[in-house]
Amino acid sequence: MRLQHHPEIHAAHPGLAVGTLQAGGITPEMPVDLEKFVERATQRLADGPESEFPEIQAWRRAFARMGLKPTQYRCASEALLRRLRKEGSLPRIHPVIDLCNAVSVAYAIPVAVLDIAKISGSLEVRPARGDEKYVTFAGTIEQPNPGEVIFADEDGQAHARRWTNRQSGHSAVSATTSDVLIVSEGLHATAAEEVRLLIEAIAGELATAGIVTTP
């Protein structure tokens, strides 16, 4: 699975760091250890709200440059950290999603998990043309606004809207998912090193669970 970012994305966000990982043979029964990651995030939240984290501030600045209100549209890691701070726990959905959400809050960096079987051809993070199709988790169809940053495949299916704000229900992990693409993106000053460590952490946990991964 090839993932690339459009040159306009790199030009507008020169500090962008990207990490990817493919995993095959995942199941709803696979064992995962989330506690150490959630505990790391919880300890950090005890020192201050997620909005003060440099990782989150970098995404808020990016969203503001894209014309999005940062308090209305949050990147995925900020939304998860906010939920963890308010409710003291994270939702349990599927082991691979639960693991990636836990690692995401531990590093305060967004992580997307996509069902590879639902992606046509390669995937590009790019400005929307406006004719792409986006399926919500409720099953309704939306069209991204022209210029909006999306994850798009070769059939014009949008697998995320507003960059790291909202994934599509079309390629969401389900009980029948076997192979996934995991994508992490950071914009803060030390993102290159921390995205690398984040991907290594996920790969290590998946290996412990007996899941085969490839970069």
XYZ file of N, CA, C and O in Angstrom:
860
model
N 0.846 -1.195 0.000
C 0.000 0.000 0.000
C 0.881 1.244 0.000
O 1.684 1.451 0.897
N 0.739 2.054 -1.060
C 1.544 3.259 -1.181
C 0.772 4.451 -0.639
O -0.391 4.653 -0.995
N 1.417 5.213 0.219
C 0.828 6.449 0.755
C 1.773 7.591 0.442
O 2.982 7.495 0.666
N 1.225 8.663 -0.085
C 2.052 9.836 -0.330
C 1.282 11.096 0.050
O 0.053 11.079 0.136
N 2.035 12.161 0.276
C 1.426 13.456 0.555
C 1.673 14.366 -0.651
O 2.787 14.409 -1.199
N 0.633 15.070 -1.056
C 0.725 15.973 -2.206
C 1.774 17.050 -1.926
O 1.929 17.488 -0.773
N 2.497 17.481 -2.959
C 3.509 18.531 -2.750
C 2.964 19.782 -2.056
O 3.695 20.439 -1.300
N 1.698 20.122 -2.292
C 1.124 21.301 -1.611
C 1.083 21.108 -0.091
O 1.213 22.080 0.657
N 0.892 19.869 0.345
C 0.848 19.597 1.786
C 2.240 19.791 2.384
O 2.395 20.435 3.427
N 3.252 19.256 1.707
C 4.621 19.427 2.216
C 5.033 20.899 2.189
O 5.724 21.378 3.093
N 4.611 21.622 1.152
C 4.997 23.036 1.050
C 4.354 23.862 2.159
O 4.986 24.764 2.731
N 3.108 23.551 2.477
C 2.394 24.312 3.516
C 2.800 23.897 4.921
O 2.676 24.681 5.865
N 3.304 22.677 5.053
C 3.651 22.145 6.385
C 5.027 21.477 6.306
O 5.138 20.249 6.359
N 6.083 22.257 6.170
C 7.416 21.689 5.929
C 7.938 20.824 7.088
O 8.845 20.027 6.879
N 7.366 20.962 8.260
C 7.815 20.154 9.397
C 7.086 18.825 9.515
O 7.319 18.081 10.486
N 6.253 18.498 8.532
C 5.451 17.271 8.616
C 6.331 16.028 8.699
O 7.236 15.845 7.889
N 6.047 15.182 9.674
C 6.706 13.878 9.815
C 5.646 12.803 9.688
O 4.568 12.913 10.281
N 5.935 11.764 8.911
C 4.955 10.712 8.633
C 5.566 9.347 8.926
O 6.708 9.074 8.550
N 4.801 8.506 9.583
C 5.206 7.121 9.812
C 4.086 6.196 9.396
O 2.907 6.496 9.634
N 4.417 5.100 8.732
C 3.387 4.142 8.314
C 3.800 2.724 8.696
O 4.988 2.428 8.879
N 2.796 1.879 8.802
C 3.021 0.491 9.163
C 1.854 -0.313 8.601
O 0.704 0.111 8.710
N 2.150 -1.442 7.983
C 1.090 -2.345 7.545
C 1.095 -3.573 8.440
O 2.156 -4.067 8.818
N -0.088 -4.035 8.782
C -0.214 -5.208 9.643
C -1.199 -6.173 9.013
O -2.264 -5.768 8.532
N -0.857 -7.443 9.003
C -1.717 -8.457 8.403
C -2.116 -9.519 9.406
O -1.345 -9.866 10.301
N -3.343 -10.020 9.258
C -3.800 -11.104 10.115
C -4.353 -10.660 11.446
O -4.368 -11.427 12.406
N -4.853 -9.426 11.507
C -5.435 -8.966 12.774
C -6.790 -9.639 12.983
O -7.465 -10.007 12.019
N -7.175 -9.788 14.230
C -8.468 -10.398 14.573
C -9.074 -9.656 15.761
O -8.352 -9.002 16.529
N -10.384 -9.785 15.957
C -11.018 -9.159 17.129
C -10.585 -9.791 18.445
O -10.855 -9.236 19.510
N -9.916 -10.962 18.348
C -9.487 -11.659 19.570
C -8.034 -11.392 19.919
O -7.538 -11.890 20.942
N -7.296 -10.667 19.097
C -5.863 -10.472 19.352
C -5.650 -9.754 20.688
O -6.355 -8.790 21.008
N -4.660 -10.230 21.480
C -4.415 -9.598 22.788
C -3.579 -8.336 22.647
O -2.628 -8.292 21.851
N -3.940 -7.293 23.373
C -3.145 -6.058 23.369
C -3.027 -5.535 24.796
O -3.925 -5.727 25.615
N -1.912 -4.894 25.069
C -1.660 -4.312 26.384
C -1.718 -2.793 26.252
O -0.844 -2.180 25.650
N -2.761 -2.196 26.786
C -2.978 -0.758 26.621
C -2.545 0.047 27.830
O -2.297 1.253 27.735
N -2.459 -0.594 28.981
C -2.365 0.122 30.249
C -1.189 1.082 30.326
O -1.321 2.217 30.781
N -0.006 0.642 29.881
C 1.180 1.492 30.028
C 1.064 2.759 29.177
O 1.560 3.829 29.555
N 0.387 2.654 28.032
C 0.241 3.830 27.175
C -0.786 4.800 27.761
O -0.576 6.016 27.763
N -1.895 4.267 28.232
C -2.920 5.129 28.821
C -2.381 5.784 30.096
O -2.635 6.969 30.364
N -1.603 5.043 30.872
C -1.033 5.588 32.095
C -0.077 6.739 31.781
O -0.065 7.754 32.475
N 0.706 6.584 30.729
C 1.627 7.661 30.324
C 0.854 8.931 29.982
O 1.222 10.033 30.391
N -0.240 8.767 29.240
C -1.051 9.930 28.874
C -1.718 10.540 30.102
O -1.781 11.772 30.249
N -2.201 9.696 30.983
C -2.883 10.187 32.183
C -1.941 10.993 33.063
O -2.318 12.050 33.604
N -0.715 10.510 33.210
C 0.270 11.243 34.009
C 0.576 12.599 33.388
O 0.726 13.602 34.087
N 0.659 12.629 32.067
C 0.955 13.897 31.407
C -0.218 14.869 31.543
O -0.020 16.075 31.748
N -1.431 14.358 31.443
C -2.609 15.223 31.595
C -2.710 15.792 33.006
O -3.318 16.849 33.205
N -2.134 15.101 33.968
C -2.165 15.600 35.345
C -1.372 16.891 35.488
O -1.598 17.673 36.429
N -0.451 17.140 34.565
C 0.378 18.357 34.615
C -0.221 19.512 33.824
O 0.295 20.639 33.885
N -1.275 19.250 33.064
C -1.900 20.317 32.295
C -2.753 19.756 31.186
O -2.595 18.595 30.800
N -3.700 20.552 30.657
C -4.617 20.058 29.614
C -3.886 19.798 28.297
O -2.828 20.371 28.025
N -4.495 18.950 27.497
C -3.911 18.559 26.218
C -3.705 19.748 25.280
O -2.804 19.718 24.436
N -4.504 20.792 25.442
C -4.370 21.952 24.547
C -3.031 22.659 24.720
O -2.616 23.425 23.853
N -2.327 22.380 25.822
C -1.015 22.999 26.054
C 0.132 22.141 25.551
O 1.279 22.576 25.554
N -0.148 20.932 25.082
C 0.911 20.060 24.590
C 1.448 20.611 23.261
O 0.657 20.982 22.379
N 2.744 20.646 23.074
C 3.281 21.157 21.794
C 2.807 20.356 20.584
O 2.633 20.921 19.491
N 2.590 19.058 20.754
C 2.108 18.232 19.637
C 0.728 18.706 19.180
O 0.440 18.781 17.986
N -0.125 19.023 20.172
C -1.489 19.472 19.864
C -1.484 20.910 19.364
O -2.222 21.260 18.422
N -0.653 21.752 19.960
C -0.591 23.142 19.509
C -0.171 23.228 18.041
O -0.660 24.079 17.301
N 0.727 22.335 17.619
C 1.161 22.345 16.216
C -0.002 22.006 15.288
O -0.168 22.628 14.228
N -0.826 21.029 15.686
C -1.995 20.701 14.858
C -3.025 21.818 14.900
O -3.680 22.104 13.895
N -3.178 22.467 16.042
C -4.136 23.590 16.118
C -3.716 24.728 15.179
O -4.557 25.338 14.520
N -2.422 24.982 15.115
C -1.940 26.026 14.197
C -2.208 25.615 12.741
O -2.608 26.444 11.914
N -1.983 24.344 12.438
C -2.231 23.863 11.074
C -3.707 23.975 10.726
O -4.063 24.402 9.618
N -4.579 23.587 11.645
C -6.016 23.681 11.389
C -6.430 25.143 11.204
O -7.258 25.447 10.338
N -5.862 26.033 12.007
C -6.186 27.451 11.861
C -5.754 27.970 10.490
O -6.484 28.734 9.845
N -4.580 27.519 10.015
C -4.121 27.940 8.687
C -5.037 27.392 7.594
O -5.149 27.970 6.516
N -5.697 26.258 7.864
C -6.627 25.681 6.888
C -8.019 26.294 7.005
O -8.961 25.857 6.341
N -8.174 27.287 7.900
C -9.464 27.953 8.054
C -10.431 27.228 8.962
O -11.631 27.510 8.937
N -9.925 26.285 9.758
C -10.774 25.521 10.670
C -10.594 26.030 12.092
O -9.466 26.263 12.534
N -11.690 26.206 12.812
C -11.614 26.630 14.199
C -11.049 25.485 15.040
O -11.660 24.404 15.124
N -9.890 25.695 15.687
C -9.246 24.601 16.426
C -10.089 24.040 17.568
O -9.919 22.885 17.950
N -10.999 24.835 18.135
C -11.825 24.315 19.219
C -13.093 23.640 18.704
O -13.818 23.015 19.461
N -13.334 23.759 17.408
C -14.482 23.074 16.791
C -14.040 21.802 16.087
O -14.731 20.783 16.130
N -12.902 21.886 15.430
C -12.352 20.729 14.724
C -11.009 20.381 15.352
O -10.051 21.139 15.231
N -10.973 19.233 16.006
C -9.753 18.803 16.703
C -9.118 17.642 15.954
O -9.810 16.794 15.380
N -7.781 17.587 15.996
C -7.128 16.408 15.445
C -7.489 15.203 16.315
O -7.939 15.355 17.456
N -7.293 14.013 15.758
C -7.762 12.797 16.437
C -7.125 12.614 17.809
O -7.800 12.206 18.763
N -5.844 12.913 17.935
C -5.185 12.689 19.233
C -5.698 13.675 20.284
O -5.852 13.322 21.460
N -5.997 14.913 19.873
C -6.556 15.863 20.836
C -7.939 15.407 21.291
O -8.264 15.479 22.490
N -8.759 14.924 20.350
C -10.099 14.458 20.722
C -10.023 13.288 21.699
O -10.792 13.215 22.675
N -9.077 12.377 21.479
C -8.931 11.235 22.391
C -8.419 11.678 23.755
O -8.888 11.201 24.799
N -7.433 12.576 23.756
C -6.900 13.063 25.039
C -7.979 13.810 25.821
O -8.066 13.696 27.046
N -8.776 14.588 25.128
C -9.861 15.331 25.779
C -10.847 14.364 26.420
O -11.293 14.573 27.549
N -11.166 13.294 25.686
C -12.083 12.281 26.229
C -11.465 11.576 27.437
O -12.144 11.329 28.448
N -10.173 11.252 27.342
C -9.495 10.588 28.457
C -9.483 11.499 29.692
O -9.720 11.036 30.817
N -9.227 12.789 29.478
C -9.200 13.740 30.614
C -10.580 13.872 31.257
O -10.707 13.933 32.482
N -11.620 13.922 30.453
C -12.963 14.127 30.981
C -13.589 12.863 31.561
O -14.310 12.910 32.565
N -13.326 11.700 30.889
C -14.025 10.469 31.271
C -13.125 9.453 31.958
O -13.620 8.473 32.517
N -11.811 9.669 31.875
C -10.885 8.773 32.556
C -10.627 7.464 31.830
O -9.958 6.577 32.376
N -11.155 7.328 30.619
C -10.930 6.096 29.870
C -11.104 6.382 28.384
O -11.579 7.451 27.991
N -10.737 5.391 27.567
C -10.905 5.483 26.123
C -11.938 4.449 25.679
O -12.099 3.410 26.322
N -12.619 4.705 24.560
C -13.602 3.717 24.078
C -12.898 2.440 23.637
O -11.763 2.486 23.163
N -13.546 1.300 23.784
C -13.030 0.025 23.297
C -13.800 -0.349 22.038
O -15.039 -0.489 22.087
N -13.086 -0.514 20.948
C -13.724 -0.708 19.644
C -13.289 -2.032 19.001
O -14.100 -2.861 18.647
N -12.001 -2.186 18.840
C -11.371 -3.368 18.239
C -9.934 -3.339 18.758
O -9.353 -2.258 18.894
N -9.345 -4.498 19.029
C -8.007 -4.476 19.639
C -6.989 -3.608 18.900
O -6.216 -2.879 19.553
N -6.970 -3.655 17.578
C -5.955 -2.862 16.873
C -6.269 -1.368 16.979
O -5.356 -0.535 17.087
N -7.550 -1.021 16.968
C -7.932 0.386 17.157
C -7.622 0.813 18.599
O -7.084 1.902 18.829
N -7.960 -0.035 19.549
C -7.707 0.294 20.956
C -6.217 0.527 21.196
O -5.822 1.456 21.919
N -5.371 -0.334 20.596
C -3.926 -0.171 20.747
C -3.459 1.152 20.144
O -2.722 1.912 20.781
N -3.895 1.416 18.914
C -3.441 2.646 18.249
C -3.973 3.889 18.958
O -3.278 4.918 19.022
N -5.180 3.836 19.501
C -5.686 4.972 20.278
C -4.866 5.186 21.549
O -4.559 6.325 21.923
N -4.493 4.089 22.211
C -3.707 4.210 23.440
C -2.315 4.781 23.151
O -1.823 5.646 23.884
N -1.697 4.310 22.072
C -0.377 4.839 21.710
C -0.504 6.293 21.256
O 0.357 7.131 21.540
N -1.596 6.601 20.574
C -1.820 7.981 20.125
C -1.884 8.948 21.308
O -1.258 10.016 21.276
N -2.615 8.589 22.348
C -2.687 9.509 23.507
C -1.363 9.536 24.269
O -0.990 10.571 24.836
N -0.630 8.416 24.268
C 0.662 8.397 24.958
C 1.638 9.372 24.319
O 2.434 10.015 25.013
N 1.584 9.479 22.988
C 2.499 10.371 22.255
C 1.825 11.686 21.863
O 2.500 12.586 21.341
N 0.508 11.792 22.057
C -0.265 12.994 21.688
C -0.171 13.283 20.191
O -0.219 14.432 19.760
N -0.029 12.219 19.404
C 0.123 12.343 17.949
C -0.982 11.527 17.278
O -1.233 10.388 17.684
N -1.645 12.078 16.247
C -2.730 11.336 15.595
C -2.249 10.033 14.948
O -1.164 9.988 14.368
N -3.090 9.011 15.037
C -2.839 7.723 14.382
C -4.126 7.306 13.671
O -5.175 7.238 14.307
N -4.021 7.030 12.388
C -5.163 6.532 11.615
C -4.945 5.055 11.324
O -3.825 4.620 11.067
N -6.035 4.291 11.362
C -5.985 2.862 11.031
C -7.037 2.600 9.968
O -8.229 2.839 10.206
N -6.612 2.133 8.808
C -7.528 1.940 7.683
C -7.509 0.495 7.207
O -6.440 -0.130 7.131
N -8.691 -0.010 6.870
C -8.846 -1.362 6.324
C -8.349 -1.341 4.883
O -8.971 -0.723 4.007
N -7.241 -2.025 4.617
C -6.628 -1.979 3.290
C -7.576 -2.515 2.216
O -7.569 -2.027 1.070
N -8.404 -3.485 2.562
C -9.316 -4.072 1.570
C -10.325 -3.054 1.041
O -10.930 -3.265 -0.013
N -10.507 -1.962 1.755
C -11.498 -0.959 1.349
C -10.871 0.216 0.586
O -11.567 1.175 0.254
N -9.557 0.127 0.352
C -8.858 1.220 -0.338
C -8.536 0.785 -1.760
O -7.985 -0.294 -1.984
N -8.884 1.634 -2.719
C -8.643 1.323 -4.121
C -7.343 1.971 -4.582
O -7.215 3.198 -4.601
N -6.358 1.134 -4.938
C -5.077 1.670 -5.405
C -4.293 2.326 -4.290
O -4.389 1.944 -3.127
N -3.525 3.331 -4.654
C -2.709 4.022 -3.664
C -3.521 5.102 -2.946
O -4.631 5.441 -3.354
N -2.944 5.623 -1.899
C -3.622 6.607 -1.053
C -2.791 7.888 -1.048
O -1.561 7.837 -0.938
N -3.468 9.016 -1.165
C -2.764 10.295 -1.153
C -3.448 11.257 -0.184
O -4.676 11.352 -0.159
N -2.648 11.959 0.590
C -3.153 13.054 1.420
C -3.020 14.312 0.573
O -1.906 14.713 0.220
N -4.153 14.906 0.215
C -4.129 16.010 -0.751
C -5.332 16.919 -0.565
O -6.307 16.549 0.103
N -5.279 18.100 -1.184
C -6.468 18.956 -1.179
C -7.573 18.310 -2.000
O -7.321 17.764 -3.072
N -8.793 18.372 -1.506
C -9.934 17.790 -2.212
C -10.275 18.595 -3.460
O -10.121 19.815 -3.486
N -10.740 17.872 -4.495
C -11.268 18.555 -5.683
C -12.704 19.015 -5.423
O -13.180 19.970 -6.010
N -13.387 18.263 -4.563
C -14.790 18.568 -4.267
C -15.746 17.539 -4.833
O -16.954 17.589 -4.555
N -15.205 16.604 -5.641
C -16.077 15.578 -6.219
C -15.862 14.209 -5.573
O -16.410 13.201 -6.035
N -15.066 14.141 -4.509
C -14.808 12.864 -3.832
C -16.012 12.467 -2.972
O -16.845 13.303 -2.613
N -16.068 11.191 -2.663
C -17.168 10.675 -1.832
C -16.624 10.276 -0.470
O -15.620 9.580 -0.372
N -17.311 10.721 0.573
C -16.928 10.393 1.945
C -18.134 9.750 2.626
O -19.244 10.296 2.595
N -17.912 8.593 3.234
C -18.981 7.872 3.933
C -18.791 8.051 5.435
O -17.743 7.714 5.982
N -19.814 8.575 6.097
C -19.730 8.754 7.538
C -19.914 7.411 8.250
O -20.312 6.418 7.643
N -19.662 7.376 9.549
C -19.867 6.149 10.317
C -21.357 5.792 10.378
O -21.714 4.645 10.617
N -22.232 6.781 10.157
C -23.672 6.512 10.116
C -24.115 6.028 8.746
O -25.278 5.674 8.564
N -23.187 6.032 7.767
C -23.512 5.548 6.437
C -23.977 6.614 5.466
O -24.277 6.307 4.319
N -24.047 7.857 5.898
C -24.448 8.916 4.980
C -23.253 9.341 4.123
O -22.098 9.135 4.485
N -23.570 9.926 2.969
C -22.543 10.326 2.008
C -22.334 11.838 2.082
O -23.294 12.604 2.077
N -21.081 12.237 2.147
C -20.731 13.655 2.122
C -19.734 13.885 0.997
O -19.074 12.948 0.536
N -19.626 15.145 0.579
C -18.577 15.532 -0.357
C -17.674 16.549 0.324
O -18.148 17.595 0.787
N -16.377 16.247 0.440
C -15.465 17.210 1.052
C -15.475 18.533 0.285
O -15.720 18.560 -0.924
N -15.200 19.603 0.984
C -15.146 20.908 0.340
C -13.869 21.023 -0.506
O -12.818 20.503 -0.117
N -13.943 21.688 -1.642
C -12.742 21.881 -2.456
C -11.619 22.528 -1.630
O -11.851 23.509 -0.925
N -10.445 21.962 -1.719
C -9.307 22.483 -0.977
C -9.118 21.881 0.392
O -8.051 22.010 0.996
N -10.148 21.224 0.891
C -10.057 20.557 2.198
C -9.054 19.402 2.121
O -9.037 18.672 1.139
N -8.226 19.231 3.132
C -7.237 18.155 3.102
C -7.920 16.831 3.436
O -8.599 16.708 4.461
N -7.743 15.865 2.545
C -8.376 14.551 2.720
C -7.366 13.441 2.446
O -6.312 13.680 1.850
N -7.701 12.245 2.912
C -7.023 11.026 2.479
C -7.866 10.498 1.315
O -9.037 10.157 1.520
N -7.305 10.410 0.110
C -8.089 9.989 -1.050
C -7.432 8.812 -1.755
O -6.206 8.754 -1.868
N -8.270 7.867 -2.229
C -7.711 6.766 -3.019
C -7.925 7.047 -4.496
O -8.436 8.102 -4.891
N -7.556 6.083 -5.342
C -7.562 6.319 -6.788
C -8.968 6.324 -7.371
O -9.165 6.730 -8.514
N -9.969 5.874 -6.608
C -11.361 5.930 -7.068
C -12.078 7.186 -6.578
O -13.300 7.316 -6.767
N -11.346 8.071 -5.912
C -11.975 9.287 -5.410
C -12.735 9.091 -4.114
O -13.574 9.916 -3.740
N -12.454 7.991 -3.437
C -13.066 7.766 -2.123
C -12.232 8.514 -1.074
O -11.014 8.340 -1.010
N -12.889 9.333 -0.281
C -12.186 10.061 0.792
C -12.231 9.215 2.062
O -13.313 8.871 2.547
N -11.045 8.880 2.589
C -10.982 8.025 3.779
C -10.776 8.835 5.055
O -10.733 8.262 6.144
N -10.627 10.134 4.925
C -10.590 11.031 6.083
C -10.921 12.431 5.604
O -10.563 12.811 4.481
N -11.613 13.195 6.438
C -11.897 14.601 6.146
C -11.111 15.493 7.102
O -10.778 15.117 8.205
N -10.836 16.713 6.629
C -10.112 17.713 7.420
C -8.825 17.106 7.995
O -8.538 17.249 9.183
N -8.121 16.378 7.137
C -6.831 15.764 7.436
C -6.936 14.761 8.586
O -7.377 13.642 8.377
N -6.569 15.143 9.790
C -6.586 14.192 10.910
C -7.802 14.368 11.810
O -7.832 13.888 12.932
N -8.850 15.045 11.288
C -10.017 15.335 12.128
C -11.003 14.183 12.182
O -11.487 13.812 13.254
N -11.320 13.565 11.022
C -12.405 12.581 11.025
C -12.183 11.518 9.958
O -12.082 11.835 8.778
N -12.081 10.254 10.374
C -11.939 9.146 9.443
C -13.285 8.751 8.862
O -14.338 9.109 9.387
N -13.234 7.983 7.787
C -14.442 7.519 7.107
C -14.909 6.185 7.664
O -14.099 5.342 8.060
N -16.225 5.999 7.637
C -16.764 4.706 8.012
C -16.484 3.643 6.953
O -16.497 2.447 7.239
N -16.187 4.088 5.716
C -15.978 3.149 4.607
C -14.795 2.224 4.884
O -14.872 1.025 4.618
N -13.698 2.777 5.380
C -12.494 1.973 5.596
C -12.209 1.766 7.085
O -11.081 1.453 7.461
N -13.242 1.929 7.896
C -13.069 1.687 9.336
C -12.826 0.203 9.591
O -13.366 -0.662 8.892
N -12.025 -0.104 10.585
C -11.746 -1.491 10.952
C -13.018 -2.133 11.498
O -13.739 -1.539 12.307
N -13.291 -3.358 11.045
C -14.463 -4.100 11.507
C -14.037 -5.498 11.944
O -12.851 -5.853 11.874
N -15.015 -6.290 12.340
C -14.708 -7.651 12.802
C -14.125 -8.514 11.704
O -13.442 -9.506 11.980
N -14.378 -8.155 10.441
C -13.875 -8.958 9.330
C -12.565 -8.431 8.750
O -12.014 -9.031 7.831
N -12.070 -7.325 9.278
C -10.819 -6.753 8.765
C -9.648 -7.676 9.063
O -9.506 -8.186 10.174
N -8.782 -7.841 8.067
C -7.585 -8.668 8.245
C -6.311 -7.846 8.146
O -5.385 -8.009 8.946
N -6.239 -6.960 7.143
C -5.021 -6.189 6.900
C -5.305 -4.694 7.067
O -6.309 -4.183 6.552
N -4.407 -4.002 7.750
C -4.626 -2.575 7.996
C -3.386 -1.766 7.640
O -2.254 -2.267 7.678
N -3.637 -0.516 7.289
C -2.582 0.483 7.126
C -2.679 1.448 8.303
O -3.748 2.004 8.560
N -1.582 1.600 9.002
C -1.518 2.500 10.157
C -0.676 3.708 9.748
O 0.435 3.554 9.231
N -1.229 4.907 9.969
C -0.562 6.141 9.552
C -0.494 7.094 10.733
O -1.511 7.345 11.394
N 0.689 7.608 10.997
C 0.828 8.628 12.032
C 1.512 9.857 11.435
O 2.460 9.731 10.659
N 1.020 11.044 11.817
C 1.555 12.301 11.286
C 1.728 13.298 12.423
O 0.829 13.477 13.241
N 2.901 13.905 12.451
C 3.184 14.915 13.466
C 3.716 16.184 12.831
O 4.317 16.147 11.747
N 3.485 17.306 13.497
C 3.895 18.607 12.956
C 4.780 19.399 13.924
O 5.305 20.444 13.550
N 4.934 18.940 15.154
C 5.697 19.711 16.144
C 7.200 19.561 15.913
O 7.634 18.754 15.081
N 7.978 20.299 16.651
C 9.413 20.403 16.371
C 10.141 19.072 16.421
O 11.088 18.838 15.666
N 9.750 18.186 17.317
C 10.445 16.904 17.465
C 9.632 15.749 16.871
O 9.808 14.598 17.259
N 8.763 16.069 15.929
C 7.850 15.052 15.389
C 8.591 13.916 14.693
O 8.168 12.755 14.790
N 9.657 14.210 13.976
C 10.337 13.155 13.218
C 10.771 12.007 14.130
O 10.545 10.835 13.825
N 11.387 12.338 15.243
C 11.852 11.307 16.165
C 10.673 10.628 16.883
O 10.652 9.404 17.041
N 9.688 11.415 17.290
C 8.600 10.840 18.077
C 7.625 10.013 17.230
O 7.080 9.014 17.713
N 7.428 10.393 15.986
C 6.608 9.552 15.109
C 7.316 8.215 14.886
O 6.679 7.154 14.856
N 8.632 8.251 14.735
C 9.387 6.997 14.574
C 9.214 6.105 15.805
O 8.957 4.895 15.686
N 9.342 6.689 16.983
C 9.184 5.908 18.216
C 7.764 5.374 18.369
O 7.552 4.253 18.844
N 6.788 6.189 17.972
C 5.383 5.763 18.045
C 5.151 4.536 17.158
O 4.529 3.560 17.585
N 5.639 4.589 15.935
C 5.456 3.452 15.024
C 6.173 2.218 15.578
O 5.649 1.092 15.516
N 7.349 2.408 16.152
C 8.073 1.279 16.746
C 7.279 0.680 17.912
O 7.257 -0.541 18.098
N 6.637 1.531 18.689
C 5.851 1.050 19.835
C 4.676 0.200 19.357
O 4.395 -0.877 19.907
N 3.980 0.669 18.319
C 2.854 -0.104 17.786
C 3.356 -1.419 17.191
O 2.782 -2.488 17.440
N 4.443 -1.366 16.420
C 4.983 -2.583 15.804
C 5.391 -3.589 16.877
O 5.160 -4.799 16.729
N 5.979 -3.098 17.966
C 6.398 -3.990 19.037
C 5.220 -4.686 19.702
O 5.272 -5.888 19.976
N 4.162 -3.933 19.952
C 2.987 -4.530 20.584
C 2.298 -5.525 19.649
O 1.828 -6.579 20.086
N 2.249 -5.191 18.350
C 1.627 -6.111 17.397
C 2.462 -7.389 17.268
O 1.908 -8.489 17.165
N 3.785 -7.244 17.302
C 4.642 -8.437 17.236
C 4.409 -9.334 18.448
O 4.352 -10.559 18.324
N 4.253 -8.732 19.609
C 3.965 -9.509 20.820
C 2.646 -10.269 20.682
O 2.495 -11.378 21.210
N 1.706 -9.653 19.956
C 0.406 -10.301 19.743
C 0.448 -11.309 18.598
O -0.586 -11.897 18.260
N 1.632 -11.482 17.987
C 1.768 -12.451 16.903
C 1.333 -11.939 15.547
O 1.080 -12.720 14.641
N 1.255 -10.603 15.414
C 0.816 -9.996 14.162
C 2.028 -9.605 13.325
O 2.970 -8.983 13.833
N 2.003 -9.952 12.052
C 3.093 -9.635 11.134
C 2.937 -8.200 10.639
O 1.846 -7.795 10.210
N 4.028 -7.426 10.694
C 3.978 -6.048 10.223
C 5.083 -5.806 9.204
O 6.113 -6.467 9.221
N 4.833 -4.818 8.341
C 5.843 -4.357 7.388
C 5.815 -2.839 7.371
O 4.749 -2.240 7.552
N 6.986 -2.199 7.198
C 7.008 -0.729 7.191
C 6.192 -0.154 6.042
O 6.062 -0.782 4.999
